[in-house]
XYZ file of N, CA and C in Angstrom:
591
model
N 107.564 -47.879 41.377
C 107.865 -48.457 40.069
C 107.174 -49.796 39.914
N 106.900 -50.221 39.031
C 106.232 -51.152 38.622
C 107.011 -52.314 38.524
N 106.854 -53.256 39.274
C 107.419 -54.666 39.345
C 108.156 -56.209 38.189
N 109.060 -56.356 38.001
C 108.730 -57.334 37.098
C 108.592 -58.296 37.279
N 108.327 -59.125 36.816
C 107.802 -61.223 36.715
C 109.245 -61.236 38.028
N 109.086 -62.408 38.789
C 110.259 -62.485 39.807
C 111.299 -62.887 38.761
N 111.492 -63.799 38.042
C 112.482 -63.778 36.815
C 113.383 -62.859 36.696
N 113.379 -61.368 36.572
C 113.519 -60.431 36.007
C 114.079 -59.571 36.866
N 114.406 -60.033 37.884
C 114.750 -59.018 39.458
C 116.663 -58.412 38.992
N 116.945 -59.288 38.446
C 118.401 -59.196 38.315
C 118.533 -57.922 37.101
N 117.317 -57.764 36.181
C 117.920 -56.578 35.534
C 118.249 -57.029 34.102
N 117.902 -58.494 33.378
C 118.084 -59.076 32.418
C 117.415 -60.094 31.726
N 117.379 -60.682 30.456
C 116.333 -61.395 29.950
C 117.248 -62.413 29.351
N 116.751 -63.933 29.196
C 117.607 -64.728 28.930
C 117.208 -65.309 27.323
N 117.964 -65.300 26.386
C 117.718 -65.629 25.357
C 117.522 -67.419 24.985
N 116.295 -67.407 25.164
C 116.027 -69.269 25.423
C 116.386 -70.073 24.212
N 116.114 -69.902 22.613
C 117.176 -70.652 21.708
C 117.346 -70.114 20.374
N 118.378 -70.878 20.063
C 118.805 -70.703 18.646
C 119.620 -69.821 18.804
N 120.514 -69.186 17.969
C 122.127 -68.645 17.386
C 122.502 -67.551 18.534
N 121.381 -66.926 19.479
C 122.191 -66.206 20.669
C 121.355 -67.572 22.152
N 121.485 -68.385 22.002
C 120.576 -69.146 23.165
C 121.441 -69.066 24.341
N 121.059 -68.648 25.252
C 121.290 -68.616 26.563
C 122.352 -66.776 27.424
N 122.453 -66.616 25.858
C 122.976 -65.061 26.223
C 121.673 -64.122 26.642
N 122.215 -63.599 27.682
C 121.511 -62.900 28.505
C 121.404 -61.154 27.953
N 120.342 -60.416 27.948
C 120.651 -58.928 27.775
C 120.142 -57.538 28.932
N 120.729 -57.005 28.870
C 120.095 -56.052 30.300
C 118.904 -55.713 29.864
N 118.332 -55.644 31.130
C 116.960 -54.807 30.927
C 116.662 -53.363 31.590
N 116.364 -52.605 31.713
C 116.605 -51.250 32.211
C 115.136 -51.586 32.919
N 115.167 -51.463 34.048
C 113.458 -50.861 34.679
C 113.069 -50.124 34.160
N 111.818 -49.978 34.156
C 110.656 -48.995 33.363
C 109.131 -48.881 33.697
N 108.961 -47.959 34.572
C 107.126 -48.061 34.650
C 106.541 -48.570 33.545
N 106.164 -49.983 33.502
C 105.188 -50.623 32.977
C 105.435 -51.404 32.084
N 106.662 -51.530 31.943
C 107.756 -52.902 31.261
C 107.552 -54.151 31.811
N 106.770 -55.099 31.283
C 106.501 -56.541 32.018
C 107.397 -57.167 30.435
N 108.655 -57.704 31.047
C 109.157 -58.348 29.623
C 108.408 -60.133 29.775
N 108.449 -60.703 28.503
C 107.779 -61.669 28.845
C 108.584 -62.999 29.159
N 107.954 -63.634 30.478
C 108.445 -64.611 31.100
C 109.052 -65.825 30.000
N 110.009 -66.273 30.378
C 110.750 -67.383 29.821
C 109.882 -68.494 29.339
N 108.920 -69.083 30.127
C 108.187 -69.839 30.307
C 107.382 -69.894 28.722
N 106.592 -68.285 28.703
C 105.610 -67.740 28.057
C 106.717 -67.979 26.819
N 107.476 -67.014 26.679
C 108.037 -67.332 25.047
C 108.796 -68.237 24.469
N 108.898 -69.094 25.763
C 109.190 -70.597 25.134
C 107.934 -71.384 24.426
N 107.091 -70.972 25.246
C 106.063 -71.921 24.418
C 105.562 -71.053 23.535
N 105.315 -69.574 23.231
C 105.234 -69.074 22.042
C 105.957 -69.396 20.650
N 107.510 -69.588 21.056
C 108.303 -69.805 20.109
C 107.690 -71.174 19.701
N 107.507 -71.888 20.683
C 107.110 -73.011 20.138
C 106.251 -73.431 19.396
N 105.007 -72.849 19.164
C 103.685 -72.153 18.126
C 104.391 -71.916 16.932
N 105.681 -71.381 17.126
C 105.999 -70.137 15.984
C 107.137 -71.137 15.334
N 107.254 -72.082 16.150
C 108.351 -72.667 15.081
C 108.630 -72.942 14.308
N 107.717 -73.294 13.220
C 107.615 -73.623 11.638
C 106.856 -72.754 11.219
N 107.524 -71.103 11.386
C 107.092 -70.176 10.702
C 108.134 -69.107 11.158
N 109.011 -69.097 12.463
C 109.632 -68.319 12.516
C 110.855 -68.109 11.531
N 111.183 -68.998 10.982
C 112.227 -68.758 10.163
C 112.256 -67.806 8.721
N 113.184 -66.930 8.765
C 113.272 -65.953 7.366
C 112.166 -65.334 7.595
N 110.821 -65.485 8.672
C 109.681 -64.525 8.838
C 110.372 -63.206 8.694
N 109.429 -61.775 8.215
C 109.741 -60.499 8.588
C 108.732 -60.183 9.806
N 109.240 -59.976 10.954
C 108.370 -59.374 12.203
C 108.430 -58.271 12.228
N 107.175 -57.648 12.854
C 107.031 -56.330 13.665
C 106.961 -56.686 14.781
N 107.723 -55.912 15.619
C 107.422 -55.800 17.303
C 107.183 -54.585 17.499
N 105.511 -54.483 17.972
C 104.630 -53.141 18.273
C 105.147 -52.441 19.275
N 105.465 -53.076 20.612
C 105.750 -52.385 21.460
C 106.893 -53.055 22.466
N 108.009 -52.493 22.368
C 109.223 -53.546 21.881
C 109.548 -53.520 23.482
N 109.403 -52.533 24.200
C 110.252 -52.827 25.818
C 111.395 -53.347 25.882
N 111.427 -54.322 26.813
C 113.098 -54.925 26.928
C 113.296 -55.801 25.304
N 112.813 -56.349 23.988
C 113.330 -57.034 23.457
C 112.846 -57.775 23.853
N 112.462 -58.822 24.600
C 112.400 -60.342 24.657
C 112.140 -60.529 23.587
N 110.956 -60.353 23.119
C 110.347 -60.720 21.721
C 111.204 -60.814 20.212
N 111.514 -59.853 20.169
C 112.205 -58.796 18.980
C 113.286 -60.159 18.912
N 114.431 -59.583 19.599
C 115.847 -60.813 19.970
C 115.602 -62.422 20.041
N 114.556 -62.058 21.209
C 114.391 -64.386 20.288
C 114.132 -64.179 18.886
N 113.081 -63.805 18.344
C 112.578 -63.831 16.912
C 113.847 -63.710 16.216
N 114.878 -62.688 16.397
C 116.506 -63.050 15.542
C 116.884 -63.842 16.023
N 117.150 -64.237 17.115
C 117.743 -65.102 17.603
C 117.622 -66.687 16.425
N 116.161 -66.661 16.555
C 115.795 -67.914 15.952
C 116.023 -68.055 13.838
N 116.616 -67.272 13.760
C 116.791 -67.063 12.408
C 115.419 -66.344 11.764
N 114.757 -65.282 12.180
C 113.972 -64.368 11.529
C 114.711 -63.815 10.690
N 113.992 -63.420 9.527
C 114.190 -62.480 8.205
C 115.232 -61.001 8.835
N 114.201 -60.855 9.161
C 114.255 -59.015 10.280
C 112.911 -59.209 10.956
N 113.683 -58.265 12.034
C 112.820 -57.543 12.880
C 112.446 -56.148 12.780
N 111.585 -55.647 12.625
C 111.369 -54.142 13.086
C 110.615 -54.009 14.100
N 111.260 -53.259 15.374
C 110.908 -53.044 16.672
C 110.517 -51.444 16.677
N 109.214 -51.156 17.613
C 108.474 -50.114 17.436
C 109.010 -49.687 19.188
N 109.455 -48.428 19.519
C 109.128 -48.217 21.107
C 109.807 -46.718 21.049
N 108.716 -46.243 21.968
C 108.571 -44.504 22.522
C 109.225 -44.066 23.067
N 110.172 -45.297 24.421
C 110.757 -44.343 25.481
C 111.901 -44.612 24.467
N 112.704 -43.011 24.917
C 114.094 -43.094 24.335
C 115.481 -43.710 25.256
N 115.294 -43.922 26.058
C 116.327 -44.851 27.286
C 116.136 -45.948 26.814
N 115.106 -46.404 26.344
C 114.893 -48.117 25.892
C 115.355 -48.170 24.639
N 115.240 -47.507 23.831
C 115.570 -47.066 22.106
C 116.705 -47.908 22.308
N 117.984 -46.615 22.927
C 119.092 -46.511 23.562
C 120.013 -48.304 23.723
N 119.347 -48.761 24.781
C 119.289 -49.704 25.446
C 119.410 -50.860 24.053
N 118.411 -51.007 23.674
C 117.953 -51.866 22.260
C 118.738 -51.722 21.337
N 119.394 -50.210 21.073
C 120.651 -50.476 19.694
C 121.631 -50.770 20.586
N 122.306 -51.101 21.689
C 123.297 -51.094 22.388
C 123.285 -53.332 22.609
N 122.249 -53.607 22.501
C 122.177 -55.121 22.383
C 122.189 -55.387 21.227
N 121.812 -54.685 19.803
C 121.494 -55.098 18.673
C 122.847 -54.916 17.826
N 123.895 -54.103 18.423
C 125.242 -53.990 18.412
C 125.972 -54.926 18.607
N 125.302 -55.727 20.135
C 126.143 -55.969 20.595
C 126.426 -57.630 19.890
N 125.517 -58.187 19.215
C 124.927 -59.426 18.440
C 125.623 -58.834 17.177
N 125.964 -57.742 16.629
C 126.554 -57.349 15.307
C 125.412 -58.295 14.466
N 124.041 -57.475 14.550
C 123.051 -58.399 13.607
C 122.413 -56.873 12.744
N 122.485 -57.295 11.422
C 121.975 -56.406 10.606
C 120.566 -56.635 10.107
N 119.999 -57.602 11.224
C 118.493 -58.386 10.510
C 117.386 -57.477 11.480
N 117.698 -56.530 12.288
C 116.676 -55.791 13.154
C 116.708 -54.447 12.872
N 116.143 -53.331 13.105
C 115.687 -52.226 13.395
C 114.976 -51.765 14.617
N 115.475 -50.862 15.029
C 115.490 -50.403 16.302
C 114.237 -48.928 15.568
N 113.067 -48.625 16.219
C 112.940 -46.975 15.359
C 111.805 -46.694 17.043
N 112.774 -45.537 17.018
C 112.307 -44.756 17.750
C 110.925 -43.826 17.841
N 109.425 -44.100 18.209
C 108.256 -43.643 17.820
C 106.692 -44.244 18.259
N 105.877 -43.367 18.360
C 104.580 -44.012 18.625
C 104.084 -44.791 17.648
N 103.748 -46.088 18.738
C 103.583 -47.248 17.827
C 101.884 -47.058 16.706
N 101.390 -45.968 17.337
C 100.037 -45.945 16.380
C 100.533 -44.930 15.881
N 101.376 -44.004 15.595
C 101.935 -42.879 14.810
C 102.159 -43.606 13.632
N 103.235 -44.248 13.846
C 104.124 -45.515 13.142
C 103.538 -45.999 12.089
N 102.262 -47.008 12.466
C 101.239 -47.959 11.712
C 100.352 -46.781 11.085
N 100.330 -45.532 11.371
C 98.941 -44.872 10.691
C 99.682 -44.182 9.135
N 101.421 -43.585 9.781
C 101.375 -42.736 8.924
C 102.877 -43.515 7.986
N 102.815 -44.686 8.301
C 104.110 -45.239 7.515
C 103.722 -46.267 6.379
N 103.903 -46.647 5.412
C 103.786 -47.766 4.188
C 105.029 -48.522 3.877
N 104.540 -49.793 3.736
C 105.704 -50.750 3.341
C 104.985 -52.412 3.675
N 106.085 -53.311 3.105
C 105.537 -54.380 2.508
C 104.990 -55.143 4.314
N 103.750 -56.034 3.829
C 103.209 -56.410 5.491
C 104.048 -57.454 5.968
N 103.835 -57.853 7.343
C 104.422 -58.817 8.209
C 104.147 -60.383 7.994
N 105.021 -61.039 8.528
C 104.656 -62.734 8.246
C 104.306 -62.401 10.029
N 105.135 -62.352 11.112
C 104.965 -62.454 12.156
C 104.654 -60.665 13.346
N 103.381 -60.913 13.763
C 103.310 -59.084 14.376
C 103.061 -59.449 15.875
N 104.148 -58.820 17.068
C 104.256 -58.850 18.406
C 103.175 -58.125 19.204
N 102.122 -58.076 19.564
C 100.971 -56.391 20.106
C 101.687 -56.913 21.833
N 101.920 -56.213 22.311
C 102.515 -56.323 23.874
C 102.353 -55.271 24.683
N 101.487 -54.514 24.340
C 101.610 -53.082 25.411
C 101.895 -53.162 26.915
N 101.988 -51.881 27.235
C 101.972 -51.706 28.567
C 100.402 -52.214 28.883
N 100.232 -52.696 30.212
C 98.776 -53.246 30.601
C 97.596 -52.423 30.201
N 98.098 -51.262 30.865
C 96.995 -50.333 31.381
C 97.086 -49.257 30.506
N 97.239 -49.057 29.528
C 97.400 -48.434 28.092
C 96.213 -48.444 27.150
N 95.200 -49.272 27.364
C 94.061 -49.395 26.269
C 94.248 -49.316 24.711
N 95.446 -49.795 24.146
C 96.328 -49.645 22.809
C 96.052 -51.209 21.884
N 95.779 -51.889 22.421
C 95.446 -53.316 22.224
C 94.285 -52.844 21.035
N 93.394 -52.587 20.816
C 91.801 -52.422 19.803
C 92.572 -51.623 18.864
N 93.564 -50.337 18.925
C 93.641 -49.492 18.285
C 94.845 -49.983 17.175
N 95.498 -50.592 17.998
C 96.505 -51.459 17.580
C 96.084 -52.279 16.599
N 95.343 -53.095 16.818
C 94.795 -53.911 16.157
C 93.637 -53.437 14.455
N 93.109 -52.015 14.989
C 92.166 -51.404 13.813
C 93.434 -51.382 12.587
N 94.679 -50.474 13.391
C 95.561 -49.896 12.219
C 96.188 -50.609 11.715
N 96.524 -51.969 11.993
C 96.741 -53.186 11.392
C 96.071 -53.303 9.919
N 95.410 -53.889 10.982
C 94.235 -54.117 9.491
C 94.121 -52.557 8.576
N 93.596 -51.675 8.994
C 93.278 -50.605 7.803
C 94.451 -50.075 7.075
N 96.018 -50.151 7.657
C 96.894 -49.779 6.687
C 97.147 -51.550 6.046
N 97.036 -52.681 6.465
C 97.588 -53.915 5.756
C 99.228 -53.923 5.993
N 98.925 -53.609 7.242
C 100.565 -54.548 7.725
C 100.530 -55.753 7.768
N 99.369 -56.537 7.959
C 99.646 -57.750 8.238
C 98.942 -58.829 6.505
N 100.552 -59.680 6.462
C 100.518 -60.854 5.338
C 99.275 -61.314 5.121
N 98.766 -62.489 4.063
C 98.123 -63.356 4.504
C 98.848 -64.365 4.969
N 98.075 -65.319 5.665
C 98.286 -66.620 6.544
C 99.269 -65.931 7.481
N 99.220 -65.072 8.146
C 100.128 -64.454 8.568
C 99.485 -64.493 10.376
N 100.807 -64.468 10.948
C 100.184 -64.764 12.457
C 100.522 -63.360 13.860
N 99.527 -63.225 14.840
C 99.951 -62.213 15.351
C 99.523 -62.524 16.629
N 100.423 -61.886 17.616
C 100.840 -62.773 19.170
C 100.341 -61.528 20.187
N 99.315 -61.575 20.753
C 99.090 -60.800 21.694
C 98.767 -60.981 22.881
N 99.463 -60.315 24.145
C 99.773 -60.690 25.664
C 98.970 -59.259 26.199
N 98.203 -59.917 27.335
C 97.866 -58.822 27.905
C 97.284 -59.496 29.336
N 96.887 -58.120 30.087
C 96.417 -58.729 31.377
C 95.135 -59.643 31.557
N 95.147 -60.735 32.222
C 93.321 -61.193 32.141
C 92.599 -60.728 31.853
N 92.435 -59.343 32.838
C 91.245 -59.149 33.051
C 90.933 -58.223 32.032
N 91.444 -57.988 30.984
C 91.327 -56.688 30.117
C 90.976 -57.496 29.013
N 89.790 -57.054 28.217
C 88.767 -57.289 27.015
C 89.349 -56.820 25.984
N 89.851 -57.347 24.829
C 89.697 -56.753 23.434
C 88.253 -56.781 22.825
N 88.079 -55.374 22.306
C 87.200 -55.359 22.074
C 86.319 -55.317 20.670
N 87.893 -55.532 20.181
C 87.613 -55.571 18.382
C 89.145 -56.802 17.928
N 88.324 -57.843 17.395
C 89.151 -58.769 16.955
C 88.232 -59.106 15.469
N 88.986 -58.732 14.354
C 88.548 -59.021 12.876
C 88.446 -60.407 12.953
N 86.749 -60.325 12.018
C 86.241 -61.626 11.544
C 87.098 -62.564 10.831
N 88.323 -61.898 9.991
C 89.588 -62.833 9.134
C 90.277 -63.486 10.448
N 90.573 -62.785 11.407
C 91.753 -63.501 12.477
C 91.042 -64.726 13.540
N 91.533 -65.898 13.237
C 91.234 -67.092 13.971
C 92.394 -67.691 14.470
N 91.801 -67.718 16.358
C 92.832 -68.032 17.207
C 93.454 -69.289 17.055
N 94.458 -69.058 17.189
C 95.573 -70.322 16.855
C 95.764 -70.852 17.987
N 95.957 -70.568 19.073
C 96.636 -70.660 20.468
C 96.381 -70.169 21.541
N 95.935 -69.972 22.467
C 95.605 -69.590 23.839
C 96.465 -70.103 25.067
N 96.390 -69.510 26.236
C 96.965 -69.918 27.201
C 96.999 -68.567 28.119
N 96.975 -69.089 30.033
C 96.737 -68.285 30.159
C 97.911 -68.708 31.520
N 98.638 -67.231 32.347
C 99.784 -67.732 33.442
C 99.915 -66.803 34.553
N 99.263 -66.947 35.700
C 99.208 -66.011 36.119
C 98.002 -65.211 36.131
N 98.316 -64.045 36.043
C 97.536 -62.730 35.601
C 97.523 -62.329 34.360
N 98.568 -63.329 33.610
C 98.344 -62.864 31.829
C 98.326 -63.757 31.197
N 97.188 -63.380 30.044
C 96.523 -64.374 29.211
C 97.533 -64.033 27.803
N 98.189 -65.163 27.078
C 98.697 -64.537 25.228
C 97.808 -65.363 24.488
N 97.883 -65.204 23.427
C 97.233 -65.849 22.586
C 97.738 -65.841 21.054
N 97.536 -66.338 20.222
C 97.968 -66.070 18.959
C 97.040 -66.428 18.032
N 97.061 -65.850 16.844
C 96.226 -65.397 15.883
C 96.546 -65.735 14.172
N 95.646 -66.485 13.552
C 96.201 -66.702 12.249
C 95.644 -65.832 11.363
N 95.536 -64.824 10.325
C 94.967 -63.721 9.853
C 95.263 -64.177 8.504
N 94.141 -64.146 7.767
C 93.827 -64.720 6.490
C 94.024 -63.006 5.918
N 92.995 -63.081 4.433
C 93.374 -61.626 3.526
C 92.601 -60.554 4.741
N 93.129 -58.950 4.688
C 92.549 -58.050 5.322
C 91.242 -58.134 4.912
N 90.338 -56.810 5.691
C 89.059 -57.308 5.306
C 88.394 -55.509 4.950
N 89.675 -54.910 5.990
C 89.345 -53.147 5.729
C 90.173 -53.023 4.655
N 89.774 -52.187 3.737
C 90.643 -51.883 2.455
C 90.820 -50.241 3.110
């Protein structure tokens, strides 16, 4: 099985601030679930702070929540969380219960299924987090842009391993943020009007 951040040994993720801060939620192991380190989405949030609020997010590839749950946590609009395995689905309405928060969505489905064959109004804030070794990162990113999920001035947060290349980043999206910890580099992204109609 695939390892998580040493953080993460206990089986749970700690909610770092705002209206659930410091409540903890289980995490279920999962081949290829790297939830993201405390560290990392503290200082993400911190990027995101004068924009996370009342934002509507997508979280592409939702795993344990870290993402999804701070983003409510911090007073987001809603969340809509995208993820395949159904034990994690599971897992995710069983925390999103457990907060009695009506500002998320849990939907069970492939996250490029999802973006190709679904319509509705675009994102202020979009999570891309895949599994490493997935190659979903470019594709992720095309169906973005060609259906117009994503706002203008609108920002989008993507974590992945070093050593792995995106290999298509639209001429509209200019990096906001970089940083790199470990073996994984995030970065974030400010995305002006689409550019694929």
């Amino acid at each position: 099985m695939k390892k998580f951040y040493s953080n993460y040994r206990s089986g749970s993720i700690r909610i770092i601030a705002g209206q659930w801060r410091r409540h903890k939620l289980p995490v279920l192991n999962s081949y290829g679930l790297h939830p993201t380190t405390d560290r990392m989405r503290e200082t993400l949030f911190n990027w995101l702070n004068p924009m996370i609020k009342n934002a509507n997010c997508l979280d592409c590839f939702t795993g344990s929540g870290s993402l999804g749950f701070e983003a409510l946590s911090r007073y987001a609009n809603f969340v809509t969380m995208l993820e395949i395995k159904n034990y994690l689905v599971k897992q995710l309405e069983m925390n999103l219960k457990r907060f009695k928060s009506n500002n998320g969505k849990i939907i069970h489905t492939d996250t490029l299924f999802w973006l190709e064959n679904n319509k509705g109004k675009p994102f202020n804030i979009i999570f891309i987090d895949p599994p490493f070794n997935s190659n979903l990162l470019d594709k992720t990113i095309f169906l973005l842009e060609k259906k117009q999920w994503i706002s203008n001035n609108s920002f989008v947060y993507i974590e992945k391993k070093s050593t792995n290349i995106i290999n298509y980043i639209p001429n509209n999206w200019t990096l906001y943020h970089k940083k790199t910890a470990g073996k994984v580099t995030y970065s974030l992204f400010m995305v002006k009007n689409n550019l694929i109609k």
